[in-house]
Amino acid sequence: MRFNDAHGGSCSFRSKAIVKKNGVNASTETPPVEFTSADTQTAIAADSWCQTEPIQIAIAKEPADENAVKEFLKSAGRLMLDEMKASMKSLAFDDFIVEDHQVEDNEATKLFTLAFDYFAHFKSPVEGKRDAQETLKLQCTGVSWNATGSVIAVSYGRFDHTGWCNYRSALCLWNIFHHDFNPSKPNLVLETSSGLMCVAHHPTMPAVVAAGTFNGEVIVWNTSLEENLVASSGIGDYFHREPISKLSWVYDATSRDYNIASVSGDGKVLIWQLKDKLGFPVEGYLLCTKAKTKTKGSLLLGGIALAFRPNDRTNKSFIVGTEAGAITRCFANKAAKISTKGEIKWSNNAQRILSMSPQPMDVRRHVETYAKEKKLRDVRVSAVFDSKPDMHALYPSALDFGFESHGGPIYDLVFSPFHGSLFLSCSSDGCIHLYHYLQKNPLITIQVGSNYLYALAWSKTRPLVFAAASEDGKMYIFDLNVNRLSPVTTLSLPETKQRSPGLYCVEFNPRQRNFIACGDGAGLAYIWKLNWRLSNLQPTEMAVLSEIADMRSNSTDTE
């Protein structure tokens, strides 16, 4: 088949003529705008002045006779010192009381009620989805004043649930002296992924605050930074796995800085360094009744309360209250001098943990074997914990001496800020014990009632005044200078329809001597103002405190 070219013809189309569009021009004009100008002129001012003639006053300076001054000080100085010493021993003003403060009617006045609307703050963004936060009411688990006494931190969580914590919480801060202070709106809300069980402000840095969580984490914030969260510890076998019940800032003479001490129901007391971002504890102690033993057969005591002796910068001793009602005095092991010279170099913090170990040579061999397997050039703290040594070989037992026990769990311990050997304890048995650090039995026992006592606080200005927070929603104020068996005043909170929510925490303000704060089970924190008598040093009060410290307990069991 063949194809040939062919011409099929053509066609054309004639375009339509373009129709010319008609256009119309139009214009408009606004009415004229009238302008009016006006001016003014200031009045003429007149200035006048005068000038004085300089007056020169000639002051003749005669040279002092140094010998005469020395003779005068020698003759009058001894007499002045004798008079000052005599006035210190004088009892002339011991019974003097200012009349204006003697007629006070109210022992204390409630100033503020701090509330945090966590339902609105943690509202679920998804409609129709019920969040656990909507049905869970948080409790006030801790209060802490900062170093200046102007900011109070309130931690929120719950004491009455078990298992893993699956609800969010927050640490709220109020500046009570700020111009925009609102008791119902915190100045700052620091959110957390689990409930908080305790809170403690840094003793010298007002913007730094630490909190312990239900899951066993230690969290530190610095509110002066744009990114508030500074550090957070981990969860593991060598860390905490149970709720942290107490935190304490302790001075470390080695680093010349404050570290954080934490205690938990897992039977461990751990020391954390803030400069290491709480990556690993630098010291650890077990509340173990059998030291240097394997895990099998050993008995760990669950810790609840923790207190370090005030003004003791070595921090080699502390006391712990346990779930079983025991109060034990603990001593940190003296660091052993261990040579780590060899093929593998040890870091300073790794050497510190090794020197505190009850079995340092076994731990060293175990860690260095792990380091060689992983081909590590040096041993850091992380390598010590990653090698997973025996916990009883790594952490020593700190138990040293047992005091007379309570009839239930010890919820709080607090040392006197005026006497380093006196401390208080409270328990679920409704008793408060005043102990001497070197005596087994208490010097004074106060039976408050049958309700649980959850917290204690010693006044920062009155050596014989302290407060106790009770399960019945009342705060009991004691003054040992007035009564050694009963409270001198009771601060009650408003009762609900069901019952009065219990008080879980209490703390005196370190700067405002008459301020005291507490928190209850309804999630509210209260700030009270004490009267002059309960917040100012009384005559002979220090002498009475020394007399109490010199008392002997009923039993002859002493150290």
Coordinates of C-alpha atoms in Angstrom, one line a residue:
M1 CA 0.0 0.0 0.0
R2 CA 1.3 3.4 -1.0
F3 CA 0.4 6.9 0.2
N4 CA 0.6 10.1 -2.0
D5 CA 0.4 13.8 -1.1
A6 CA -2.9 15.4 -2.0
H7 CA -4.4 19.0 -1.8
G8 CA -7.8 19.1 -0.1
G9 CA -8.7 22.8 -0.7
S10 CA -9.0 25.7 1.8
C11 CA -11.6 28.0 3.5
S12 CA -11.5 31.4 5.2
F13 CA -13.6 33.3 7.8
R14 CA -14.2 37.0 7.8
S15 CA -13.9 38.7 11.2
K16 CA -16.6 40.8 12.6
A17 CA -16.1 44.6 12.7
I18 CA -14.9 45.9 16.0
V19 CA -17.6 48.1 17.5
K20 CA -16.2 51.3 19.0
K21 CA -17.2 51.8 22.6
N22 CA -18.6 55.1 23.7
G23 CA -17.0 56.7 26.7
V24 CA -18.2 59.6 29.0
N25 CA -15.9 61.8 31.1
A26 CA -17.2 63.0 34.5
S27 CA -15.6 64.9 37.4
T28 CA -16.6 66.1 40.9
E29 CA -15.2 68.6 43.4
T30 CA -15.3 68.7 47.2
P31 CA -16.6 71.8 49.0
P32 CA -13.9 74.2 50.1
V33 CA -12.3 73.5 53.5
E34 CA -12.0 76.5 55.8
F35 CA -8.8 76.9 57.8
T36 CA -8.2 79.1 60.8
S37 CA -4.8 79.9 62.2
A38 CA -4.2 81.2 65.8
D39 CA -1.1 81.8 67.8
T40 CA -0.1 82.8 71.3
Q41 CA 3.0 84.1 73.0
T42 CA 4.3 83.4 76.5
A43 CA 4.7 86.2 79.0
I44 CA 8.1 87.8 79.5
A45 CA 10.0 86.3 82.4
A46 CA 12.5 88.1 84.6
D47 CA 15.4 86.4 86.3
S48 CA 17.2 87.7 89.4
W49 CA 20.1 86.4 91.4
C50 CA 22.5 87.3 94.2
Q51 CA 25.9 86.1 95.3
T52 CA 27.5 85.9 98.7
E53 CA 31.1 86.7 99.5
P54 CA 33.2 83.6 100.3
I55 CA 34.0 83.3 104.0
Q56 CA 37.2 81.6 104.9
I57 CA 37.3 80.1 108.4
A58 CA 40.6 79.2 109.6
I59 CA 40.6 76.2 111.8
A60 CA 43.8 75.6 113.8
K61 CA 44.6 71.9 114.0
E62 CA 46.6 71.1 117.0
P63 CA 48.5 67.8 116.9
A64 CA 47.0 65.2 119.2
D65 CA 49.1 64.1 122.1
E66 CA 49.3 60.3 121.4
N67 CA 50.8 59.6 124.8
A68 CA 47.8 61.3 126.6
V69 CA 45.4 59.3 124.5
K70 CA 47.1 56.1 125.3
E71 CA 47.1 56.9 129.0
F72 CA 43.4 57.7 128.9
L73 CA 42.5 54.5 127.1
K74 CA 44.6 52.5 129.5
S75 CA 42.9 54.0 132.5
A76 CA 39.3 54.1 131.1
G77 CA 39.3 51.1 128.9
R78 CA 39.5 48.5 131.6
L79 CA 36.7 50.2 133.5
M80 CA 34.5 50.2 130.4
L81 CA 35.1 46.5 129.7
D82 CA 34.3 45.6 133.4
E83 CA 31.1 47.6 133.2
M84 CA 30.1 45.9 129.9
K85 CA 30.7 42.4 131.4
A86 CA 28.8 43.3 134.5
S87 CA 25.8 44.5 132.5
M88 CA 25.7 41.2 130.6
K89 CA 25.4 39.3 133.8
S90 CA 22.9 41.7 135.3
L91 CA 19.3 40.4 135.9
A92 CA 17.8 43.8 136.2
F93 CA 15.8 43.6 133.0
D94 CA 15.0 39.9 133.0
D95 CA 11.4 40.3 133.9
F96 CA 10.9 43.4 131.8
I97 CA 8.1 43.0 129.2
V98 CA 6.9 45.7 126.9
E99 CA 3.4 46.7 127.9
D100 CA 2.2 47.4 124.4
H101 CA 2.7 43.8 123.4
Q102 CA 1.6 42.3 126.7
V103 CA -2.1 43.0 126.0
E104 CA -2.3 41.3 122.6
D105 CA -5.6 39.5 122.2
N106 CA -4.9 37.3 119.2
E107 CA -2.1 34.8 119.2
A108 CA -2.0 34.7 115.4
T109 CA -3.8 36.2 112.4
K110 CA -4.4 34.5 109.1
L111 CA -3.1 36.7 106.4
F112 CA -3.5 34.9 103.1
T113 CA -5.0 31.7 101.7
L114 CA -3.0 30.6 98.6
A115 CA -5.0 28.6 96.0
F116 CA -3.9 27.1 92.7
D117 CA -6.6 26.3 90.1
Y118 CA -5.0 23.2 88.7
F119 CA -8.2 22.0 87.0
A120 CA -8.1 25.1 84.7
H121 CA -4.4 25.0 84.3
F122 CA -4.2 21.3 83.3
K123 CA -7.5 21.3 81.3
S124 CA -7.4 18.7 78.5
P125 CA -7.1 20.4 75.0
V126 CA -9.1 17.6 73.4
E127 CA -12.9 18.0 73.7
G128 CA -14.7 14.9 74.9
K129 CA -11.6 13.3 76.3
R130 CA -11.6 13.0 80.1
D131 CA -8.2 13.5 81.6
A132 CA -7.1 12.0 84.9
Q133 CA -6.5 15.5 86.2
E134 CA -10.2 16.3 86.0
T135 CA -11.1 13.8 88.7
L136 CA -8.0 13.9 90.8
K137 CA -7.7 16.6 93.5
L138 CA -4.1 17.5 94.4
Q139 CA -2.9 18.1 98.0
C140 CA -0.4 20.6 99.3
T141 CA 2.6 18.3 100.0
G142 CA 5.2 20.9 100.9
V143 CA 5.9 24.6 101.5
S144 CA 9.3 26.4 101.5
W145 CA 10.4 30.0 101.9
N146 CA 13.3 31.3 99.9
A147 CA 16.4 32.8 101.4
T148 CA 15.0 36.4 101.4
G149 CA 11.6 35.3 103.0
S150 CA 9.6 37.0 100.2
V151 CA 8.8 34.0 98.0
I152 CA 7.0 30.9 99.1
A153 CA 7.0 27.7 97.0
V154 CA 4.2 25.2 97.3
S155 CA 4.4 21.7 95.9
Y156 CA 1.3 19.7 94.9
G157 CA 0.8 15.9 94.8
R158 CA -0.9 13.2 96.7
F159 CA 0.1 10.9 99.6
D160 CA -2.8 8.4 99.3
H161 CA -2.2 6.6 96.1
T162 CA 0.1 3.7 95.0
G163 CA 1.6 2.5 91.8
W164 CA 3.1 4.6 89.1
C165 CA 2.2 8.3 89.1
N166 CA 0.3 9.1 85.9
Y167 CA -0.9 12.6 86.6
R168 CA 0.7 16.0 86.1
S169 CA 1.5 18.4 88.9
A170 CA 3.2 21.7 89.5
L171 CA 5.4 23.8 91.8
C172 CA 3.8 27.2 92.4
L173 CA 5.6 30.3 93.6
W174 CA 4.1 33.4 95.2
N175 CA 5.9 36.6 95.9
I176 CA 3.8 37.9 98.8
F177 CA 5.5 41.3 98.8
H178 CA 5.1 42.0 95.1
H179 CA 2.8 44.7 93.9
D180 CA 0.7 42.3 91.8
F181 CA 0.4 39.6 94.5
N182 CA -2.7 37.6 94.0
P183 CA -3.4 34.7 96.5
S184 CA -5.4 32.9 93.8
K185 CA -2.9 33.3 91.0
P186 CA 0.8 32.2 91.5
N187 CA 3.5 34.4 90.1
L188 CA 5.1 31.4 88.5
V189 CA 3.9 27.8 87.8
L190 CA 6.6 25.1 87.2
E191 CA 4.9 22.1 85.6
T192 CA 6.0 18.5 86.3
S193 CA 5.1 15.2 84.7
S194 CA 4.4 13.5 88.1
G195 CA 3.3 14.5 91.6
L196 CA 5.6 16.4 93.9
M197 CA 6.2 15.1 97.4
C198 CA 8.5 17.7 98.9
V199 CA 10.2 21.0 98.2
A200 CA 13.3 22.9 99.5
H201 CA 14.6 26.3 98.6
H202 CA 18.4 26.9 98.4
P203 CA 19.7 28.4 101.7
T204 CA 21.6 31.2 100.1
M205 CA 20.3 31.6 96.5
P206 CA 16.7 32.9 96.5
A207 CA 16.0 31.8 92.9
V208 CA 17.0 28.2 93.2
V209 CA 14.5 25.6 94.4
A210 CA 14.5 21.8 94.4
A211 CA 11.6 19.3 94.6
G212 CA 11.2 15.5 94.9
T213 CA 8.7 13.6 92.8
F214 CA 6.5 10.6 93.5
N215 CA 8.4 8.6 90.8
G216 CA 11.8 9.2 92.6
E217 CA 13.2 12.1 90.6
V218 CA 15.0 15.2 92.0
I219 CA 14.3 18.3 90.0
V220 CA 16.0 21.7 90.4
W221 CA 14.8 25.0 88.9
N222 CA 16.4 28.5 88.8
T223 CA 13.6 31.1 88.4
S224 CA 16.1 33.8 87.4
L225 CA 16.9 32.1 84.2
E226 CA 14.9 32.1 81.0
E227 CA 14.9 28.3 81.0
N228 CA 13.8 27.6 84.5
L229 CA 14.7 23.8 84.6
V230 CA 18.3 23.4 85.6
A231 CA 18.7 19.7 86.3
S232 CA 16.8 16.5 86.9
S233 CA 18.0 13.1 88.2
G234 CA 17.2 9.7 86.8
I235 CA 15.4 6.7 88.0
G236 CA 17.2 3.4 88.5
D237 CA 18.5 0.7 90.9
Y238 CA 21.3 3.0 92.1
F239 CA 19.1 6.1 92.3
H240 CA 15.6 6.3 93.8
R241 CA 12.7 4.1 92.7
E242 CA 10.2 5.2 95.3
P243 CA 8.7 8.6 96.2
I244 CA 11.2 11.1 97.6
S245 CA 9.9 12.0 101.0
K246 CA 12.5 14.6 102.1
L247 CA 15.1 16.9 100.5
S248 CA 17.8 18.9 102.3
W249 CA 20.5 21.3 101.1
V250 CA 23.8 20.4 102.7
Y251 CA 27.2 22.2 102.5
D252 CA 30.0 20.2 101.0
A253 CA 33.4 21.3 102.3
T254 CA 35.2 19.6 99.4
S255 CA 33.5 21.5 96.6
R256 CA 32.6 24.5 98.8
D257 CA 29.1 24.5 97.5
Y258 CA 25.7 23.2 98.6
N259 CA 24.7 19.7 97.5
I260 CA 21.2 18.1 97.7
A261 CA 20.5 15.2 100.0
S262 CA 17.4 13.0 99.3
V263 CA 15.8 10.1 101.2
S264 CA 13.2 7.7 100.0
G265 CA 11.2 4.6 101.0
D266 CA 13.7 2.4 99.0
G267 CA 16.2 2.7 101.9
K268 CA 18.7 5.0 100.2
V269 CA 20.1 8.4 101.2
L270 CA 21.8 10.0 98.2
I271 CA 23.9 13.1 97.8
W272 CA 23.7 15.0 94.5
Q273 CA 25.9 17.8 93.0
L274 CA 24.1 20.5 91.2
K275 CA 27.1 21.4 89.0
D276 CA 26.9 17.8 87.6
K277 CA 23.2 18.4 86.6
L278 CA 22.2 15.6 89.0
G279 CA 23.5 13.0 86.5
F280 CA 24.7 10.6 89.2
P281 CA 24.9 10.8 93.0
V282 CA 28.4 11.6 94.4
E283 CA 27.6 9.8 97.7
G284 CA 25.2 7.2 98.7
Y285 CA 24.2 5.4 101.9
L286 CA 21.9 2.5 102.7
L287 CA 19.6 2.3 105.7
C288 CA 20.7 -1.3 106.1
T289 CA 20.8 -3.2 109.3
K290 CA 23.5 -5.5 108.1
A291 CA 26.5 -3.8 106.5
K292 CA 28.7 -5.4 104.0
T293 CA 26.3 -8.2 103.1
K294 CA 24.7 -9.4 99.9
T295 CA 21.2 -8.3 99.0
K296 CA 19.8 -11.7 100.2
G297 CA 19.3 -11.6 103.9
S298 CA 19.8 -7.9 104.3
L299 CA 17.1 -5.6 105.7
L300 CA 16.6 -2.1 104.3
L301 CA 14.6 0.4 106.3
G302 CA 12.4 2.7 104.3
G303 CA 13.3 6.3 105.0
I304 CA 10.8 9.1 105.4
A305 CA 12.4 12.0 107.4
L306 CA 15.9 13.4 107.1
A307 CA 17.8 16.1 109.0
F308 CA 21.4 17.3 109.1
R309 CA 22.9 19.1 112.1
P310 CA 22.9 22.8 111.7
N311 CA 26.2 24.7 111.5
D312 CA 28.1 21.4 110.8
R313 CA 29.8 22.0 107.5
T314 CA 31.5 18.6 107.5
N315 CA 28.0 16.9 107.2
K316 CA 29.4 13.7 108.4
S317 CA 26.4 12.9 110.6
F318 CA 22.6 13.1 110.1
I319 CA 19.5 11.5 111.5
V320 CA 16.8 9.5 109.6
G321 CA 13.3 8.6 110.5
T322 CA 11.9 5.3 109.1
E323 CA 8.6 3.8 108.2
A324 CA 8.9 1.4 111.1
G325 CA 9.1 4.2 113.7
A326 CA 12.8 4.0 114.2
I327 CA 15.1 7.0 114.5
T328 CA 18.7 6.3 113.6
R329 CA 21.8 8.4 113.8
C330 CA 23.9 8.0 110.7
F331 CA 27.6 8.6 110.1
A332 CA 29.2 9.1 106.7
N333 CA 32.1 6.8 106.2
K334 CA 35.4 8.5 106.3
A335 CA 36.9 8.5 102.8
A336 CA 39.6 6.0 102.5
K337 CA 42.9 6.8 100.8
I338 CA 42.9 4.5 97.8
S339 CA 45.4 4.7 95.0
T340 CA 43.8 4.5 91.5
K341 CA 47.1 4.5 89.7
G342 CA 47.2 2.1 86.8
E343 CA 46.3 1.7 83.2
I344 CA 42.9 3.4 83.5
K345 CA 42.6 6.9 85.0
W346 CA 39.8 7.6 87.5
S347 CA 37.9 11.0 87.6
N348 CA 37.6 12.9 90.9
N349 CA 34.0 12.1 91.4
A350 CA 34.5 8.4 90.5
Q351 CA 37.4 8.3 93.1
R352 CA 35.1 9.9 95.7
I353 CA 32.4 7.2 95.3
L354 CA 35.1 4.5 95.4
S355 CA 36.7 5.9 98.6
M356 CA 33.3 5.8 100.3
S357 CA 32.6 2.2 99.3
P358 CA 32.8 -0.4 102.1
Q359 CA 34.5 -2.8 99.6
P360 CA 36.6 -0.4 97.5
M361 CA 39.0 -3.0 96.0
D362 CA 36.2 -5.3 94.8
V363 CA 34.4 -2.3 93.3
R364 CA 37.6 -1.1 91.6
R365 CA 38.3 -4.5 90.0
H366 CA 34.7 -4.8 88.8
V367 CA 34.6 -1.3 87.3
E368 CA 38.0 -1.6 85.6
T369 CA 37.1 -5.0 84.1
Y370 CA 34.0 -3.3 82.6
A371 CA 36.1 -0.4 81.4
K372 CA 38.5 -2.7 79.6
E373 CA 35.6 -4.6 77.9
K374 CA 34.2 -1.3 76.7
K375 CA 37.6 0.0 75.8
L376 CA 37.3 3.1 77.9
R377 CA 40.4 5.3 78.4
D378 CA 39.2 6.6 81.8
V379 CA 36.6 5.8 84.5
R380 CA 34.0 8.4 85.1
V381 CA 31.0 8.3 87.4
S382 CA 28.8 7.1 84.6
A383 CA 31.1 4.1 84.1
V384 CA 30.9 3.2 87.7
F385 CA 27.1 2.9 87.6
D386 CA 27.0 1.4 84.1
S387 CA 29.2 -1.5 85.3
K388 CA 26.4 -2.4 87.8
P389 CA 28.4 -3.4 90.9
D390 CA 26.8 -4.9 93.9
M391 CA 24.8 -2.1 95.6
H392 CA 25.8 -3.2 99.1
A393 CA 29.5 -3.1 98.0
L394 CA 29.1 0.4 96.5
Y395 CA 27.0 2.1 99.1
P396 CA 27.9 1.8 102.8
S397 CA 25.5 1.3 105.6
A398 CA 25.2 4.6 107.5
L399 CA 23.4 3.3 110.6
D400 CA 25.3 4.1 113.8
F401 CA 23.0 4.6 116.8
G402 CA 19.3 4.0 117.4
F403 CA 17.1 6.3 119.5
E404 CA 13.9 5.3 121.3
S405 CA 11.3 4.5 118.6
H406 CA 7.9 5.9 118.1
G407 CA 4.8 3.8 117.8
G408 CA 4.4 4.5 114.1
P409 CA 6.1 6.0 111.0
I410 CA 8.3 9.0 111.6
Y411 CA 7.0 11.8 109.4
D412 CA 9.4 14.6 110.3
L413 CA 12.7 15.4 112.1
V414 CA 14.0 18.9 112.7
F415 CA 17.1 20.2 114.5
S416 CA 17.1 23.2 116.7
P417 CA 18.7 26.2 114.9
F418 CA 20.0 27.4 118.3
H419 CA 21.4 24.2 119.6
G420 CA 23.1 21.6 117.4
S421 CA 22.4 18.7 119.7
L422 CA 18.6 19.0 120.1
F423 CA 16.1 17.8 117.6
L424 CA 12.4 17.1 117.5
S425 CA 10.5 14.1 116.0
C426 CA 6.8 13.5 115.2
S427 CA 5.0 10.4 114.3
S428 CA 1.6 8.8 113.6
D429 CA 1.3 8.0 117.3
G430 CA 0.5 11.6 118.0
C431 CA 3.6 12.2 120.1
I432 CA 6.4 14.8 119.8
H433 CA 9.8 13.8 121.2
L434 CA 12.6 16.1 122.0
Y435 CA 16.0 14.3 121.9
H436 CA 19.5 15.0 122.7
Y437 CA 21.9 13.9 119.9
L438 CA 23.9 11.8 122.4
Q439 CA 21.1 10.2 124.4
K440 CA 18.9 7.3 123.4
N441 CA 15.7 8.3 125.2
P442 CA 13.9 11.6 124.7
L443 CA 14.3 14.5 127.1
I444 CA 10.7 15.6 126.7
T445 CA 7.7 13.7 125.4
I446 CA 4.5 15.6 124.4
Q447 CA 1.3 13.7 123.7
V448 CA -0.6 16.0 121.4
G449 CA -3.5 13.6 120.8
S450 CA -4.5 10.5 118.8
N451 CA -4.2 12.2 115.4
Y452 CA -1.2 11.8 113.1
L453 CA 1.5 14.5 113.2
Y454 CA 2.9 15.1 109.8
A455 CA 5.3 18.0 110.1
L456 CA 7.4 20.1 112.5
A457 CA 9.1 23.5 112.3
W458 CA 11.3 25.2 114.7
S459 CA 11.1 29.0 115.0
K460 CA 14.0 30.9 113.5
T461 CA 13.9 33.6 116.3
R462 CA 12.5 31.9 119.4
P463 CA 14.7 29.1 120.6
L464 CA 11.8 27.5 122.6
V465 CA 9.0 27.9 120.1
F466 CA 8.1 25.3 117.5
A467 CA 5.0 24.3 115.5
A468 CA 3.4 20.9 114.6
A469 CA 1.0 20.1 111.7
S470 CA -1.7 17.6 112.6
E471 CA -4.1 15.3 110.8
D472 CA -7.1 17.1 112.3
G473 CA -6.3 20.2 110.3
K474 CA -4.8 22.2 113.3
M475 CA -1.4 23.7 113.8
Y476 CA -0.2 23.5 117.3
I477 CA 2.3 26.2 118.6
F478 CA 4.4 25.2 121.5
D479 CA 6.5 27.4 123.8
L480 CA 8.7 25.4 126.2
N481 CA 9.3 28.6 128.2
V482 CA 5.6 28.6 129.1
N483 CA 4.4 25.0 129.0
R484 CA 6.5 21.8 128.3
L485 CA 3.5 19.5 127.9
S486 CA 0.8 21.4 126.0
P487 CA 0.6 23.9 123.1
V488 CA 0.2 27.5 124.0
T489 CA -2.0 28.2 121.1
T490 CA -3.9 26.2 118.4
L491 CA -4.5 27.6 114.8
S492 CA -7.5 26.0 113.3
L493 CA -8.6 25.9 109.6
P494 CA -12.1 26.1 108.3
E495 CA -13.8 22.7 108.3
T496 CA -15.4 21.1 105.2
K497 CA -18.8 19.3 105.2
Q498 CA -17.1 15.9 105.4
R499 CA -14.1 16.6 107.7
S500 CA -11.3 19.0 108.3
P501 CA -8.5 18.4 105.8
G502 CA -5.2 17.4 107.4
L503 CA -2.1 19.7 107.5
Y504 CA 0.9 18.1 105.8
C505 CA 3.6 20.8 106.0
V506 CA 4.6 23.8 108.0
E507 CA 7.6 26.2 107.9
F508 CA 8.6 29.5 109.6
N509 CA 9.8 32.4 107.5
P510 CA 13.6 32.9 107.8
R511 CA 13.4 36.7 107.5
Q512 CA 9.9 37.8 108.6
R513 CA 10.1 36.5 112.1
N514 CA 6.3 36.5 112.7
F515 CA 5.3 34.7 109.5
I516 CA 4.5 31.0 109.3
A517 CA 3.1 28.9 106.4
C518 CA 1.3 25.6 106.2
G519 CA -0.4 23.5 103.6
D520 CA -3.4 21.1 103.9
G521 CA -5.0 18.1 102.1
A522 CA -7.5 20.3 100.2
G523 CA -4.6 21.9 98.2
L524 CA -4.6 25.2 100.0
A525 CA -1.6 26.9 101.7
Y526 CA -2.0 29.4 104.5
I527 CA 0.2 32.2 105.8
W528 CA -0.3 33.3 109.4
K529 CA 1.2 36.2 111.4
L530 CA 2.1 35.4 114.9
N531 CA 2.0 37.9 117.7
W532 CA 5.0 39.7 119.2
R533 CA 5.4 37.3 122.1
L534 CA 5.7 34.2 119.9
S535 CA 8.1 35.8 117.4
N536 CA 10.6 37.7 119.5
L537 CA 13.4 36.5 121.8
Q538 CA 12.4 36.4 125.4
P539 CA 14.6 37.1 128.4
T540 CA 16.7 34.1 129.7
E541 CA 15.4 31.9 126.8
M542 CA 18.8 30.7 125.7
A543 CA 19.6 29.8 129.3
V544 CA 16.4 27.7 129.5
L545 CA 17.3 26.0 126.3
S546 CA 20.8 25.1 127.6
E547 CA 19.2 23.7 130.8
I548 CA 17.0 21.5 128.7
A549 CA 20.0 20.3 126.7
D550 CA 21.8 19.4 130.0
M551 CA 18.9 17.3 131.2
R552 CA 19.3 13.6 131.5
S553 CA 16.7 11.2 130.1
N554 CA 14.9 8.8 132.4
S555 CA 17.0 5.9 131.1
T556 CA 20.7 5.5 131.7
D557 CA 21.2 4.3 128.1
T558 CA 23.4 6.9 126.7
E559 CA 26.2 6.8 124.2

